[in-house]
Amino acid sequence: MASLIMQMLEGTVTSLRIFFLTLLFSLPLGFVVAKGKMTSIRPIRWITDLYIQIMRGTPLILQLIFFYFAPFYIFGTSYDRFTACIVAFVVNYSAYFAEIYRSGLQSIDRGQHEASKVLGFTKPYTFFHIVLPQVIKKIMPSLGNEVITLVKDTALAQTIGVAELFRVAQTASSREFSTIPIFIAGIFYFVMNYIVSRLFAVAERKLDYYR
Amino acid sequence: MEKMINLENLSKSFGETKVIRNISFTIDKGEVLSIIGPSGSGKSTMLRIITQLERADDGTLTVDGDTLFRSVDGKAVYDRENERKIGLKTGLVFQSFNLFPHFSVLRNVMEAQRAVLKRGKDEAEAKAMALLRKMGLEDKARMYPFQLSGGQQQRVSIARALALDPKILFFDEPTSALDPELTREILHVIRALAEEKMTMAVVTHEMHFAKAISDNAIFMDGGVIVEEGTSLFSDPKEERTRRFIASFENE
């Protein structure tokens, strides 16, 4: 039992690595994508839109397989599973975050931009000091949702053989003819998401000082 | 009298719709101009062009001796070097206040002083507090906009505009989002500024107020100035002005 828990903790570390690396890259990249979708330059808007449509319109599991095998068929080389897994997650989650950012950016009253312009703020200043803080407050609930989904989606990495928590649990389960490892994995995911949702609750409360 | 604003032959269209047709007027230093007229007559667009929220199609505009744009072959050509300089000379108060909700009242009034004029914290704060005191909002400095009434929010936004020491302040229907009692608050503030010889242009539907504070007035309809001069309140010459003014008498 103790060794099972140790194995599962190792799997959890891999799951957490997927989780944090995905957030690290897709949270900022999502902004770039959102900007691309909101630009007045049409070709960029079309490409961005197509990208978002594909990412949202096809299963993540399929995207994982694609990013693992495509380099081999296209370039004749492949990279390791973990890298492929991170690439797939980042590309997928950037699309979802982009849509969340876009909804947030569009919900900011035009008057905020106009007041900033009349007061003489530069565009970057307006974005970082006036718009962004308000966007973050507005999107907190949807962002929380998406991050919680990400915790559970890390289980899909096993499709391309990444030994994350769920794969470890499944292997143990078939080795020991028992479903208990799977249930333990369930508790692990639940605990992780409990922490995530508590953190988001704290963040939302911190931003509650204004309306 | 020195001119603060000299506008000649301004034209502006949105797509096919001509919203401003060949308008000219001047505002002297220390003068209060009221701009009245029905909705869609181009009043707000005109203010938004002078405060650089919209671009002019054609015309010439000089603000305090600096030219923002000049008519060249039927097109307004902007002087890029003057855009920012003139922007700092003009202030605008919006109908919907547009305060920054995530900043305290004090920070709303300090932010541009710090970020744009690069004033030190102490100087900016002293200036902001003095303006808030003047607006009767000294005790609200630490509050957030959502905690204030509409009238108080509008007074903060006036303080925010004044904090940059503009040469001329524009008001775009500053009381249209307020009930009659709060409207009086704001009119009182604008009147006090007029007494200090602040140069102002006010788009408003408050006829009695406009008549009381104005040194000059223009009545706009359909993108043109139909009539000019304070006599339009008491003794309108044009039939269109007469009908518009009369519609307020019956209130």
Tab-separated table of N, CA and C in Angstrom, chain B residues 153-229:
chain	number	residue	atom	x	y	z
B	153	GLN	N	-20.024	61.179	-8.016
B	153	GLN	CA	-19.110	60.613	-9.023
B	153	GLN	C	-18.779	61.650	-10.089
B	154	GLN	N	-19.789	62.398	-10.504
B	154	GLN	CA	-19.534	63.404	-11.531
B	154	GLN	C	-18.605	64.497	-10.991
B	155	ARG	N	-18.749	64.834	-9.717
B	155	ARG	CA	-17.852	65.845	-9.144
B	155	ARG	C	-16.416	65.321	-9.076
B	156	VAL	N	-16.278	64.028	-8.779
B	156	VAL	CA	-14.929	63.438	-8.804
B	156	VAL	C	-14.354	63.541	-10.210
B	157	SER	N	-15.195	63.258	-11.213
B	157	SER	CA	-14.667	63.275	-12.585
B	157	SER	C	-14.294	64.700	-13.006
B	158	ILE	N	-14.989	65.693	-12.462
B	158	ILE	CA	-14.604	67.084	-12.738
B	158	ILE	C	-13.253	67.380	-12.070
B	159	ALA	N	-13.106	66.909	-10.827
B	159	ALA	CA	-11.825	67.089	-10.123
B	159	ALA	C	-10.699	66.396	-10.886
B	160	ARG	N	-10.997	65.187	-11.408
B	160	ARG	CA	-10.003	64.429	-12.163
B	160	ARG	C	-9.536	65.214	-13.391
B	161	ALA	N	-10.496	65.855	-14.074
B	161	ALA	CA	-10.146	66.639	-15.264
B	161	ALA	C	-9.361	67.895	-14.869
B	162	LEU	N	-9.783	68.554	-13.783
B	162	LEU	CA	-9.130	69.794	-13.364
B	162	LEU	C	-7.717	69.558	-12.841
B	163	ALA	N	-7.464	68.338	-12.369
B	163	ALA	CA	-6.157	68.023	-11.774
B	163	ALA	C	-5.011	68.224	-12.761
B	164	LEU	N	-5.320	68.151	-14.051
B	164	LEU	CA	-4.273	68.315	-15.062
B	164	LEU	C	-4.133	69.769	-15.513
B	165	ASP	N	-4.812	70.666	-14.817
B	165	ASP	CA	-4.776	72.096	-15.145
B	165	ASP	C	-5.061	72.377	-16.617
B	166	PRO	N	-6.199	71.906	-17.121
B	166	PRO	CA	-6.513	72.165	-18.530
B	166	PRO	C	-6.792	73.651	-18.749
B	167	LYS	N	-6.543	74.096	-19.981
B	167	LYS	CA	-6.831	75.493	-20.319
B	167	LYS	C	-8.306	75.667	-20.611
B	168	ILE	N	-8.908	74.580	-21.087
B	168	ILE	CA	-10.341	74.634	-21.373
B	168	ILE	C	-10.968	73.294	-21.009
B	169	LEU	N	-12.146	73.379	-20.422
B	169	LEU	CA	-12.827	72.163	-19.993
B	169	LEU	C	-14.128	72.012	-20.768
B	170	PHE	N	-14.313	70.821	-21.335
B	170	PHE	CA	-15.540	70.535	-22.075
B	170	PHE	C	-16.441	69.628	-21.252
B	171	PHE	N	-17.724	69.880	-21.321
B	171	PHE	CA	-18.693	69.044	-20.614
B	171	PHE	C	-19.655	68.476	-21.652
B	172	ASP	N	-19.733	67.160	-21.716
B	172	ASP	CA	-20.641	66.523	-22.665
B	172	ASP	C	-21.881	66.023	-21.925
B	173	GLU	N	-22.916	66.837	-21.894
B	173	GLU	CA	-24.150	66.524	-21.158
B	173	GLU	C	-23.847	66.001	-19.755
B	174	PRO	N	-23.207	66.822	-18.937
B	174	PRO	CA	-22.722	66.326	-17.641
B	174	PRO	C	-23.826	65.949	-16.653
B	175	THR	N	-25.052	66.370	-16.917
B	175	THR	CA	-26.113	66.076	-15.938
B	175	THR	C	-27.182	65.141	-16.488
B	176	SER	N	-26.985	64.653	-17.716
B	176	SER	CA	-28.054	63.860	-18.340
B	176	SER	C	-28.306	62.518	-17.663
B	177	ALA	N	-27.304	62.034	-16.902
B	177	ALA	CA	-27.493	60.751	-16.220
B	177	ALA	C	-27.934	60.952	-14.768
B	178	LEU	N	-28.281	62.194	-14.414
B	178	LEU	CA	-28.551	62.499	-13.006
B	178	LEU	C	-29.978	62.977	-12.791
B	179	ASP	N	-30.502	62.733	-11.575
B	179	ASP	CA	-31.839	63.240	-11.262
B	179	ASP	C	-31.748	64.744	-10.955
B	180	PRO	N	-32.901	65.433	-10.879
B	180	PRO	CA	-32.876	66.898	-10.750
B	180	PRO	C	-32.056	67.412	-9.563
B	181	GLU	N	-32.127	66.701	-8.450
B	181	GLU	CA	-31.404	67.170	-7.273
B	181	GLU	C	-29.887	67.092	-7.497
B	182	LEU	N	-29.445	65.956	-8.025
B	182	LEU	CA	-28.014	65.773	-8.290
B	182	LEU	C	-27.557	66.698	-9.418
B	183	THR	N	-28.458	66.960	-10.361
B	183	THR	CA	-28.153	67.887	-11.443
B	183	THR	C	-27.774	69.246	-10.864
B	184	ARG	N	-28.531	69.691	-9.869
B	184	ARG	CA	-28.236	70.984	-9.239
B	184	ARG	C	-26.835	71.024	-8.641
B	185	GLU	N	-26.453	69.895	-8.012
B	185	GLU	CA	-25.084	69.798	-7.457
B	185	GLU	C	-24.037	70.149	-8.509
B	186	ILE	N	-24.192	69.503	-9.672
B	186	ILE	CA	-23.200	69.655	-10.731
B	186	ILE	C	-23.242	71.055	-11.327
B	187	LEU	N	-24.449	71.556	-11.541
B	187	LEU	CA	-24.584	72.896	-12.112
B	187	LEU	C	-23.939	73.928	-11.185
B	188	HIS	N	-24.084	73.676	-9.903
B	188	HIS	CA	-23.481	74.564	-8.909
B	188	HIS	C	-21.956	74.598	-9.072
B	189	VAL	N	-21.380	73.417	-9.272
B	189	VAL	CA	-19.919	73.315	-9.450
B	189	VAL	C	-19.478	74.046	-10.724
B	190	ILE	N	-20.215	73.815	-11.815
B	190	ILE	CA	-19.836	74.448	-13.085
B	190	ILE	C	-19.962	75.967	-12.969
B	191	ARG	N	-20.995	76.412	-12.287
B	191	ARG	CA	-21.176	77.849	-12.089
B	191	ARG	C	-20.014	78.453	-11.299
B	192	ALA	N	-19.580	77.713	-10.268
B	192	ALA	CA	-18.448	78.194	-9.469
B	192	ALA	C	-17.192	78.303	-10.329
B	193	LEU	N	-17.008	77.329	-11.232
B	193	LEU	CA	-15.846	77.377	-12.129
B	193	LEU	C	-15.952	78.561	-13.082
B	194	ALA	N	-17.161	78.843	-13.529
B	194	ALA	CA	-17.379	79.980	-14.428
B	194	ALA	C	-17.010	81.278	-13.729
B	195	GLU	N	-17.336	81.355	-12.448
B	195	GLU	CA	-17.013	82.573	-11.690
B	195	GLU	C	-15.511	82.764	-11.533
B	196	GLU	N	-14.766	81.629	-11.583
B	196	GLU	CA	-13.305	81.725	-11.522
B	196	GLU	C	-12.693	81.986	-12.890
B	197	LYS	N	-13.542	82.193	-13.863
B	197	LYS	CA	-13.101	82.484	-15.239
B	197	LYS	C	-12.419	81.295	-15.906
B	198	MET	N	-12.867	80.100	-15.564
B	198	MET	CA	-12.416	78.897	-16.262
B	198	MET	C	-13.073	78.903	-17.647
B	199	THR	N	-12.262	78.669	-18.677
B	199	THR	CA	-12.828	78.601	-20.023
B	199	THR	C	-13.539	77.255	-20.189
B	200	MET	N	-14.808	77.310	-20.599
B	200	MET	CA	-15.566	76.058	-20.680
B	200	MET	C	-16.522	76.055	-21.862
B	201	ALA	N	-16.797	74.855	-22.358
B	201	ALA	CA	-17.848	74.665	-23.350
B	201	ALA	C	-18.736	73.538	-22.839
B	202	VAL	N	-20.024	73.817	-22.730
B	202	VAL	CA	-20.932	72.870	-22.091
B	202	VAL	C	-22.051	72.473	-23.044
B	203	VAL	N	-22.124	71.191	-23.350
B	203	VAL	CA	-23.281	70.676	-24.086
B	203	VAL	C	-24.330	70.335	-23.037
B	204	THR	N	-25.477	70.929	-23.124
B	204	THR	CA	-26.460	70.705	-22.064
B	204	THR	C	-27.891	70.859	-22.568
B	205	HIS	N	-28.821	70.270	-21.805
B	205	HIS	CA	-30.256	70.465	-22.060
B	205	HIS	C	-30.883	71.295	-20.944
B	206	GLU	N	-30.021	71.806	-20.029
B	206	GLU	CA	-30.522	72.622	-18.927
B	206	GLU	C	-30.566	74.081	-19.373
B	207	MET	N	-31.716	74.498	-19.912
B	207	MET	CA	-31.807	75.813	-20.555
B	207	MET	C	-31.595	76.981	-19.587
B	208	HIS	N	-32.238	76.900	-18.429
B	208	HIS	CA	-32.119	78.026	-17.491
B	208	HIS	C	-30.682	78.196	-17.036
B	209	PHE	N	-30.066	77.050	-16.785
B	209	PHE	CA	-28.682	77.054	-16.364
B	209	PHE	C	-27.787	77.630	-17.463
B	210	ALA	N	-27.984	77.135	-18.679
B	210	ALA	CA	-27.173	77.579	-19.809
B	210	ALA	C	-27.298	79.087	-19.981
B	211	LYS	N	-28.522	79.560	-19.878
B	211	LYS	CA	-28.778	80.991	-20.035
B	211	LYS	C	-28.054	81.788	-18.947
B	212	ALA	N	-28.061	81.237	-17.739
B	212	ALA	CA	-27.477	81.965	-16.604
B	212	ALA	C	-25.956	82.052	-16.665
B	213	ILE	N	-25.282	81.003	-17.136
B	213	ILE	CA	-23.818	81.026	-17.051
B	213	ILE	C	-23.113	81.416	-18.343
B	214	SER	N	-23.832	81.411	-19.464
B	214	SER	CA	-23.153	81.529	-20.749
B	214	SER	C	-22.750	82.940	-21.125
B	215	ASP	N	-21.551	83.043	-21.678
B	215	ASP	CA	-21.141	84.283	-22.326
B	215	ASP	C	-21.520	84.235	-23.795
B	216	ASN	N	-21.623	83.000	-24.294
B	216	ASN	CA	-22.017	82.814	-25.688
B	216	ASN	C	-22.747	81.479	-25.776
B	217	ALA	N	-23.550	81.344	-26.808
B	217	ALA	CA	-24.302	80.105	-26.973
B	217	ALA	C	-24.464	79.798	-28.445
B	218	ILE	N	-24.472	78.495	-28.761
B	218	ILE	CA	-24.815	78.127	-30.134
B	218	ILE	C	-25.901	77.061	-30.103
B	219	PHE	N	-26.795	77.165	-31.066
B	219	PHE	CA	-27.845	76.176	-31.216
B	219	PHE	C	-27.557	75.380	-32.471
B	220	MET	N	-27.416	74.068	-32.321
B	220	MET	CA	-27.092	73.214	-33.464
B	220	MET	C	-28.259	72.323	-33.810
B	221	ASP	N	-28.426	72.077	-35.097
B	221	ASP	CA	-29.406	71.103	-35.556
B	221	ASP	C	-28.950	70.555	-36.907
B	222	GLY	N	-29.035	69.270	-37.069
B	222	GLY	CA	-28.670	68.647	-38.339
B	222	GLY	C	-27.241	68.916	-38.759
B	223	GLY	N	-26.332	69.083	-37.782
B	223	GLY	CA	-24.927	69.249	-38.114
B	223	GLY	C	-24.511	70.655	-38.469
B	224	VAL	N	-25.414	71.621	-38.343
B	224	VAL	CA	-25.027	73.019	-38.602
B	224	VAL	C	-25.387	73.893	-37.406
B	225	ILE	N	-24.724	75.056	-37.307
B	225	ILE	CA	-25.090	76.024	-36.288
B	225	ILE	C	-26.237	76.853	-36.842
B	226	VAL	N	-27.392	76.698	-36.217
B	226	VAL	CA	-28.581	77.405	-36.702
B	226	VAL	C	-28.567	78.847	-36.212
B	227	GLU	N	-28.129	79.018	-34.968
B	227	GLU	CA	-28.142	80.360	-34.397
B	227	GLU	C	-27.057	80.481	-33.340
B	228	GLU	N	-26.506	81.679	-33.217
B	228	GLU	CA	-25.441	81.898	-32.249
B	228	GLU	C	-25.721	83.141	-31.429
B	229	GLY	N	-25.270	83.133	-30.172
B	229	GLY	CA	-25.443	84.293	-29.295
B	229	GLY	C	-26.432	84.000	-28.180
